[in-house]
Tab-separated table of C-alpha atoms in Angstrom:
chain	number	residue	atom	x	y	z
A	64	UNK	CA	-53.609	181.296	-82.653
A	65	UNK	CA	-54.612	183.773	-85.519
A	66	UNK	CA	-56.907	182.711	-88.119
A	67	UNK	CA	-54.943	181.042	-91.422
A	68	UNK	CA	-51.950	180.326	-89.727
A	69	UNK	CA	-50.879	176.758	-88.140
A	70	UNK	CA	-48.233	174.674	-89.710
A	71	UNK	CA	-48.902	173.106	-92.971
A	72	UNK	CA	-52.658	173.722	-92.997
A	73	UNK	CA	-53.919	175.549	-96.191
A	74	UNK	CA	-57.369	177.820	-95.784
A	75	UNK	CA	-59.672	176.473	-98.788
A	76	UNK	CA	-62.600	178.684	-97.504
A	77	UNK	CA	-63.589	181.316	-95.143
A	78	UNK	CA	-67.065	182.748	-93.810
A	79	UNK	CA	-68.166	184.721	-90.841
A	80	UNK	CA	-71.528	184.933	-89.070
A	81	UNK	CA	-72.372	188.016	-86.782
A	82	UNK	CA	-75.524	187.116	-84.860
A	83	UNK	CA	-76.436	189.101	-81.695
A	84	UNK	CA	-73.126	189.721	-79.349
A	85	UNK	CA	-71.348	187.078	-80.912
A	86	UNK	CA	-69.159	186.811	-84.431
A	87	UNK	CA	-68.572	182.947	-85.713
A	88	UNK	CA	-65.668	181.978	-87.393
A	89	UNK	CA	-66.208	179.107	-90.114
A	90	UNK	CA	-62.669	178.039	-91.709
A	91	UNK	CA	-62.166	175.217	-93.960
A	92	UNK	CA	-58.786	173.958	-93.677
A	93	UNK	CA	-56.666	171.645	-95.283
A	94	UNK	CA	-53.463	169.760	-94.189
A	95	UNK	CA	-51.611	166.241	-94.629
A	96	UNK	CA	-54.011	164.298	-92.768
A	97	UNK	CA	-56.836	165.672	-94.917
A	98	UNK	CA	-59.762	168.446	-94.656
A	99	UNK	CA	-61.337	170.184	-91.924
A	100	UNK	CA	-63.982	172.358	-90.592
A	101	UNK	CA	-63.217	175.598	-87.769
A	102	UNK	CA	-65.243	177.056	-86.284
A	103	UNK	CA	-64.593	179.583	-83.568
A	104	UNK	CA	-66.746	181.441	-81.605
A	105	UNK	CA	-65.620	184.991	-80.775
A	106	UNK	CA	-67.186	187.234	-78.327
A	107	UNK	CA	-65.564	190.682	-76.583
A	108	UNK	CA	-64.223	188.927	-73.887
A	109	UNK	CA	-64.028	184.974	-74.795
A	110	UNK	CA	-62.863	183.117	-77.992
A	111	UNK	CA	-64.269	179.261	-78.213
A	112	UNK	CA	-63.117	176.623	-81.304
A	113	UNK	CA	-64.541	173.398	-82.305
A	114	UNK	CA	-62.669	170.999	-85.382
A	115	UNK	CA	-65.351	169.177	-86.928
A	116	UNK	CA	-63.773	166.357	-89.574
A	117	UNK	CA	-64.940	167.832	-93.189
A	118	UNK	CA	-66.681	164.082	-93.367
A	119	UNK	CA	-69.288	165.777	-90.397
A	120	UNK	CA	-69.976	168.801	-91.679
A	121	UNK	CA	-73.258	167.446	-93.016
A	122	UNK	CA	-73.932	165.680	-89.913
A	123	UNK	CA	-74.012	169.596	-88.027
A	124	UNK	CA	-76.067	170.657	-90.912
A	125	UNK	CA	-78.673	167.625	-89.756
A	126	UNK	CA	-78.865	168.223	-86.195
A	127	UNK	CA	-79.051	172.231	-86.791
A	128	UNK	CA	-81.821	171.209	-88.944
A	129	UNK	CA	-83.650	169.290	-86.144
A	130	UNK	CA	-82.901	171.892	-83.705
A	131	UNK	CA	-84.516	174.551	-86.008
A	132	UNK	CA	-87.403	172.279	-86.765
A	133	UNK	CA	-88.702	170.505	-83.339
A	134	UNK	CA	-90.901	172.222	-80.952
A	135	UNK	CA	-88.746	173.485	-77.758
A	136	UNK	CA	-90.813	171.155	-75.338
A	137	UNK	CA	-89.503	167.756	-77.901
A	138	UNK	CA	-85.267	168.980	-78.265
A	139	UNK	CA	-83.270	165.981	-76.799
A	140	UNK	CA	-79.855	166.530	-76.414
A	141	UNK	CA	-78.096	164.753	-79.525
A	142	UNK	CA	-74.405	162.711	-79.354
A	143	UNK	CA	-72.658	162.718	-82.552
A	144	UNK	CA	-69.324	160.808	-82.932
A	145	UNK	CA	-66.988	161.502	-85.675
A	146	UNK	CA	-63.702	159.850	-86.403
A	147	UNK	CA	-61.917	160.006	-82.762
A	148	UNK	CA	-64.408	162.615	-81.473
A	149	UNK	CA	-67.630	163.021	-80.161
A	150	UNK	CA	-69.819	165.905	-79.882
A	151	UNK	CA	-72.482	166.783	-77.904
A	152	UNK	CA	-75.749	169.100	-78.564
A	153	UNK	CA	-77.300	170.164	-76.104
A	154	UNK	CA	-80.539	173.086	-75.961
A	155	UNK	CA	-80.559	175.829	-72.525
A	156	UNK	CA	-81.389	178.846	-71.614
A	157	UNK	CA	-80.462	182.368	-69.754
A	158	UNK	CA	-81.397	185.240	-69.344
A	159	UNK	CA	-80.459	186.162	-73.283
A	160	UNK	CA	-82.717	183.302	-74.058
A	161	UNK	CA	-82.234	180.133	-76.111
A	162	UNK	CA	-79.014	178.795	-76.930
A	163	UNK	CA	-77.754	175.710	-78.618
A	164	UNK	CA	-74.433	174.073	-76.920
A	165	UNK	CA	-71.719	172.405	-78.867
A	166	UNK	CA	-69.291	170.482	-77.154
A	167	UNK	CA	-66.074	168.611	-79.189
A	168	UNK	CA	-64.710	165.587	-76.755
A	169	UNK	CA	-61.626	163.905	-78.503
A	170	UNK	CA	-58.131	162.604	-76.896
A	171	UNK	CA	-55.725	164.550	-78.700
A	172	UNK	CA	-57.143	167.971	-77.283
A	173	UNK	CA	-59.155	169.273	-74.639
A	174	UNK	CA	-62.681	169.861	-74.176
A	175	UNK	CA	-64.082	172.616	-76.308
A	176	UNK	CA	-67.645	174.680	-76.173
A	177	UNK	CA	-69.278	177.164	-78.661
A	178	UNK	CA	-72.698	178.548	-77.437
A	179	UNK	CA	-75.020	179.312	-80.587
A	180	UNK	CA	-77.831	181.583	-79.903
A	181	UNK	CA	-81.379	180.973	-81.125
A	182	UNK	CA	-82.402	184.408	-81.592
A	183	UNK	CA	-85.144	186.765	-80.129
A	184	UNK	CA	-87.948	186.124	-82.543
A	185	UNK	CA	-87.294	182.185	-82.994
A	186	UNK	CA	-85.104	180.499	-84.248
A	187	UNK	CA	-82.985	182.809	-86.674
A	188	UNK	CA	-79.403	182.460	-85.468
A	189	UNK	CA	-79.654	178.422	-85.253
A	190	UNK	CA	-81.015	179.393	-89.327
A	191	UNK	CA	-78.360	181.196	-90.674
A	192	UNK	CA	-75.698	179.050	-88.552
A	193	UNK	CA	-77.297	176.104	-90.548
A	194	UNK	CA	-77.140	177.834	-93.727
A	195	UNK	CA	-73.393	178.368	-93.822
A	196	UNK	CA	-72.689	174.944	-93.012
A	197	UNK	CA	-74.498	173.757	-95.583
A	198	UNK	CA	-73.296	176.414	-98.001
A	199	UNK	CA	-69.490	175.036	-96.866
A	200	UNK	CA	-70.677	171.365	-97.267
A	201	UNK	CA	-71.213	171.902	-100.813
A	202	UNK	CA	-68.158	173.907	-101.419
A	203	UNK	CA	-66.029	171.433	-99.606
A	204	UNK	CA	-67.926	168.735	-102.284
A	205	UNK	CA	-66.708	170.556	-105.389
A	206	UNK	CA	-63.171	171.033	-104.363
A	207	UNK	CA	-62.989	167.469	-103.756
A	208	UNK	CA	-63.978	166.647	-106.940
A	209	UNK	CA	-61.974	169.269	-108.916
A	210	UNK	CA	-59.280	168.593	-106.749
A	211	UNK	CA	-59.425	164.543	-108.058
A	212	UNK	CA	-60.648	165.036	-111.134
A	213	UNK	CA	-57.178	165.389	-113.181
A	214	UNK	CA	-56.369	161.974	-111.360
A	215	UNK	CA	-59.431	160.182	-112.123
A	216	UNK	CA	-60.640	160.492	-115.836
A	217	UNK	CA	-60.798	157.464	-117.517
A	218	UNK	CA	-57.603	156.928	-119.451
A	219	UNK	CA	-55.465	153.919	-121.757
A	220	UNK	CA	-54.033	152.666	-118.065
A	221	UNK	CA	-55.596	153.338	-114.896
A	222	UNK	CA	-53.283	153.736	-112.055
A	223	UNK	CA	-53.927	150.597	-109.702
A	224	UNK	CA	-55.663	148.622	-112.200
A	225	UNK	CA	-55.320	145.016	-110.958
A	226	UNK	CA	-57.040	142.276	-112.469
A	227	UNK	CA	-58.441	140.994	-109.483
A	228	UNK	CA	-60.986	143.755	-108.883
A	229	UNK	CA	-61.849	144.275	-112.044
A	230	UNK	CA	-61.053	146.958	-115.241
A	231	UNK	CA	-61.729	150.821	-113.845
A	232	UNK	CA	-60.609	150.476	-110.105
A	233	UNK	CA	-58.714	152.620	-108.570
A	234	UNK	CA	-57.428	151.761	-105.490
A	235	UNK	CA	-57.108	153.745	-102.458
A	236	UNK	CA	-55.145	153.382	-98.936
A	237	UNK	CA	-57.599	150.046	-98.306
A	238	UNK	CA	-60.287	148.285	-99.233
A	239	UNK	CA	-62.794	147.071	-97.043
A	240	UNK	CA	-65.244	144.854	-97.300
A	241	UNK	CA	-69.122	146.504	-97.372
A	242	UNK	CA	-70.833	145.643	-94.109
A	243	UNK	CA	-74.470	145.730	-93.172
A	244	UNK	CA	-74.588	148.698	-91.315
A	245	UNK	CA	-73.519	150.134	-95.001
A	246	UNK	CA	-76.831	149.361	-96.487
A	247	UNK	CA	-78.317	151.982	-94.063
A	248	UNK	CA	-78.674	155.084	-96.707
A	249	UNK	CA	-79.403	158.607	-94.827
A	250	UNK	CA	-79.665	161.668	-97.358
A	251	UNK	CA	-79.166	162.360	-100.714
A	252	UNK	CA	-77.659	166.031	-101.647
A	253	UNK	CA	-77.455	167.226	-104.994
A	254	UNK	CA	-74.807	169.571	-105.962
A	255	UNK	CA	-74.574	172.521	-108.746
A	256	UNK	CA	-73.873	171.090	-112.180
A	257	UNK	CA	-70.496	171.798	-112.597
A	258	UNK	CA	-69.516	173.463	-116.590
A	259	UNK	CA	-70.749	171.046	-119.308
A	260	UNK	CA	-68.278	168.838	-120.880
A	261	UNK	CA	-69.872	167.025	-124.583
A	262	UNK	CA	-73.385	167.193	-123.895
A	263	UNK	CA	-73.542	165.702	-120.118
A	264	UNK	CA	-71.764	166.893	-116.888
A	265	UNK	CA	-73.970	166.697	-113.345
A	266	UNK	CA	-72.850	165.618	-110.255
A	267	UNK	CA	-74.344	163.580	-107.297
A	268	UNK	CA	-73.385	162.756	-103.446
A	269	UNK	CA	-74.537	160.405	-101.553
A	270	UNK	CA	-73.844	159.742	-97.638
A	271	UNK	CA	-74.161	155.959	-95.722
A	272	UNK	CA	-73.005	155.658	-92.175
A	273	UNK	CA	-69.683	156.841	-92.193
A	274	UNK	CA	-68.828	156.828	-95.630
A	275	UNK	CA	-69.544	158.911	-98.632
A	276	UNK	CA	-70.565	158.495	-102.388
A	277	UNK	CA	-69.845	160.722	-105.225
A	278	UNK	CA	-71.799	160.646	-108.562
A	279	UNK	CA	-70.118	162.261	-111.365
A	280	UNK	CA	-71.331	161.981	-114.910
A	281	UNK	CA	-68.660	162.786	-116.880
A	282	UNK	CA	-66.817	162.631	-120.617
A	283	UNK	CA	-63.643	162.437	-122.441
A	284	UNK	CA	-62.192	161.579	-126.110
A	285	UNK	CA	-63.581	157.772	-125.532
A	286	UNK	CA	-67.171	158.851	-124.561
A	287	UNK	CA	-69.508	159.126	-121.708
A	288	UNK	CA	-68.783	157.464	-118.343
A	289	UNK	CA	-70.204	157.619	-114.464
A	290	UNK	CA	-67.370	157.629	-111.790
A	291	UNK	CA	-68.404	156.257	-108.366
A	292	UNK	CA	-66.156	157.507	-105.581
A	293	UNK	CA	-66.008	156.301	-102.037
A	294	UNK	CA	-64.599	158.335	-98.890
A	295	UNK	CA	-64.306	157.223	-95.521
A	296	UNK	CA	-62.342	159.403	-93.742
A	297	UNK	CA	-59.004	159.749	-95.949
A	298	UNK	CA	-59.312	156.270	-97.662
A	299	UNK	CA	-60.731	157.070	-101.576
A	300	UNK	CA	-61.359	154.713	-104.454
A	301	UNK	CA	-63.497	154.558	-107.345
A	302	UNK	CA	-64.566	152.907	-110.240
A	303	UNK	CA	-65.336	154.014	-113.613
A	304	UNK	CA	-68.511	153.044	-115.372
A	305	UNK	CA	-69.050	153.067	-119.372
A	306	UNK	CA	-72.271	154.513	-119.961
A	307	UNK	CA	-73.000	151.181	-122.239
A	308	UNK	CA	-73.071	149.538	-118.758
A	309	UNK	CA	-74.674	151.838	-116.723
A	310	UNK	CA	-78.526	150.192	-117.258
A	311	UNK	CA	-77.164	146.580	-116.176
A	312	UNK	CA	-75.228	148.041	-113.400
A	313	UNK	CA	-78.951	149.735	-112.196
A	314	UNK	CA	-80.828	146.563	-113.003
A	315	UNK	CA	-78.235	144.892	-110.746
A	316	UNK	CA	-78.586	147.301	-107.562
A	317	UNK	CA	-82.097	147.144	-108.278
A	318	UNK	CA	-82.157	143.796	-107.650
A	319	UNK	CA	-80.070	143.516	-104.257
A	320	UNK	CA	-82.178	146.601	-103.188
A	321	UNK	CA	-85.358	143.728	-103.841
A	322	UNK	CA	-83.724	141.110	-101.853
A	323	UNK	CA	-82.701	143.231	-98.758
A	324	UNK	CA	-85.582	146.038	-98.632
A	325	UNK	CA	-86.938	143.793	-96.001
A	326	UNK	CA	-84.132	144.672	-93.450
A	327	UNK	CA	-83.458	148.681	-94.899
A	328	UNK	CA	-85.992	150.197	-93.141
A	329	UNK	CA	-85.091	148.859	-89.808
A	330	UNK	CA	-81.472	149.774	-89.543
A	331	UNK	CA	-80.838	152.891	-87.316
A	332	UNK	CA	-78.020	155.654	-87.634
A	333	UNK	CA	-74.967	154.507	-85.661
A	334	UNK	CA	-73.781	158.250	-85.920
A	335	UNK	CA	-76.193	160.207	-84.274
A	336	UNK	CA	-77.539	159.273	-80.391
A	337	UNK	CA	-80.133	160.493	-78.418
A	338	UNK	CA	-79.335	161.429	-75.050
A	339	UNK	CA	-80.880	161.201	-71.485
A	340	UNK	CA	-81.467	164.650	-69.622
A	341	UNK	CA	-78.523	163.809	-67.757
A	342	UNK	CA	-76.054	166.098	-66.173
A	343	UNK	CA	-73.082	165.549	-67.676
């Protein structure tokens, strides 16, 4: 299939990485059942692609980051499940010398493999494969929230405003109750400021388990406000915040973060498993 083309999916983003004999192929992609990541592998005789959910994205830029950073003796092979998939990571070597192995196992297609080079003098190809994914991870951030913004600024009715959650909700495909294994916070990313709106306009994300957070610190013709946004996969809700009730709202996470520190540094990441040297 030739790049761009496939049904109803719409290309948001493109990049390429030429490293050694091999070109990558990174494609963001979006279609009714929401956003994804391609990336294809392209060599003079072969042609390899992997789908990662746009939800991983960060996830790759992690393990390429642990890859790049761990002494070659102390790599474990690394599980990562995603949605309906799992991937697997996995460190050899030939006779071109190091390589990084990405696997994609899901049900709906079959088994899929792009080989990743190190590079000759370290670890430079597993770099600048790192560096685009991050680079698309915060591109795919903005055009989310550009792409919601229009239907989420504070306004005389809020769509989905019910009064049993409360003024400023906005309700998504479900709402689920916030489990334990939510409490277990992994990275904080901070995107660009976005253009300045009144006086303040920055932008946050956040990532827990399987879900994601956006911070945006926004304004309009009633004032200042925060708007908290939850993903996981393509459910999305949020809240709006006045800015007169953004100290109580801290004071009040501070104090559930008091109560519970106790069991937050002992929860592990459910996403990410270490694997035996096992031949699979």
């Amino acid at each position: 299939m030739e790049r761009g083309s496939g049904g109803n999916d719409v290309e948001l983003l493109c990049k390429t990485l030429q490293f050694e004999h091999k070109l990558f192929y990174f494609d963001l992609k979006e279609n009714p059942r929401g956003r994804y990541l391609k990336i294809s592998e392209k060599t003079s005789a072969t042609r390899s692609t992997i789908i990662v959910p746009v939800g991983g994205i960060v996830w790759f830029v992690d393990l390429f980051n642990y890859y790049v950073n761990t002494d070659e003796c102390d790599a474990f092979s690394k599980e990562l499940k995603l949605d309906t998939k799992v991937f697997y990571f996995d460190v050899g070597e030939n006779r071109r010398g190091r390589f990084l192995k990405v696997s994609e196992a899901s049900v709906s297609r079959n088994r899929s493999t792009i080989i990743v080079p190190a590079g000759s003098s370290g670890e430079e190809g597993w770099t600048a494969f790192r560096n685009i994914l991050h680079e698309i991870n915060e591109e795919a951030s903005r055009l989310y929230i550009v792409s919601n913004q229009q239907h989420m600024e504070p306004s005389e009715h809020l769509p989905g405003l019910s009064d049993d959650v409360g003024a400023g909700f906005i309700s998504g495909h479900t709402s689920q109750p916030v489990s334990g294994s939510d409490l277990n916070v992994d990275s904080l990313v901070e995107l660009h400021p976005q253009d300045e709106i009144g006086s303040l306009r920055m932008s946050k994300v956040i990532r827990a388990d399987q879900k994601r957070f956006f911070f945006d610190l926004g304004s309009n013709n009633r004032g200042h406000y925060l708007r908290i946004s939850e993903v996981s996969g393509s459910d999305r809700s949020s809240i709006i915040l006045p800015l007169s009730g953004l100290k109580h709202f801290h004071d009040t996470i501070g104090h559930f973060v008091e109560i519970t520190k106790d069991r937050l540094g002992g929860i592990p990441a459910v996403n990410v498993r270490t694997l035996e040297p096992v031949q699979r």
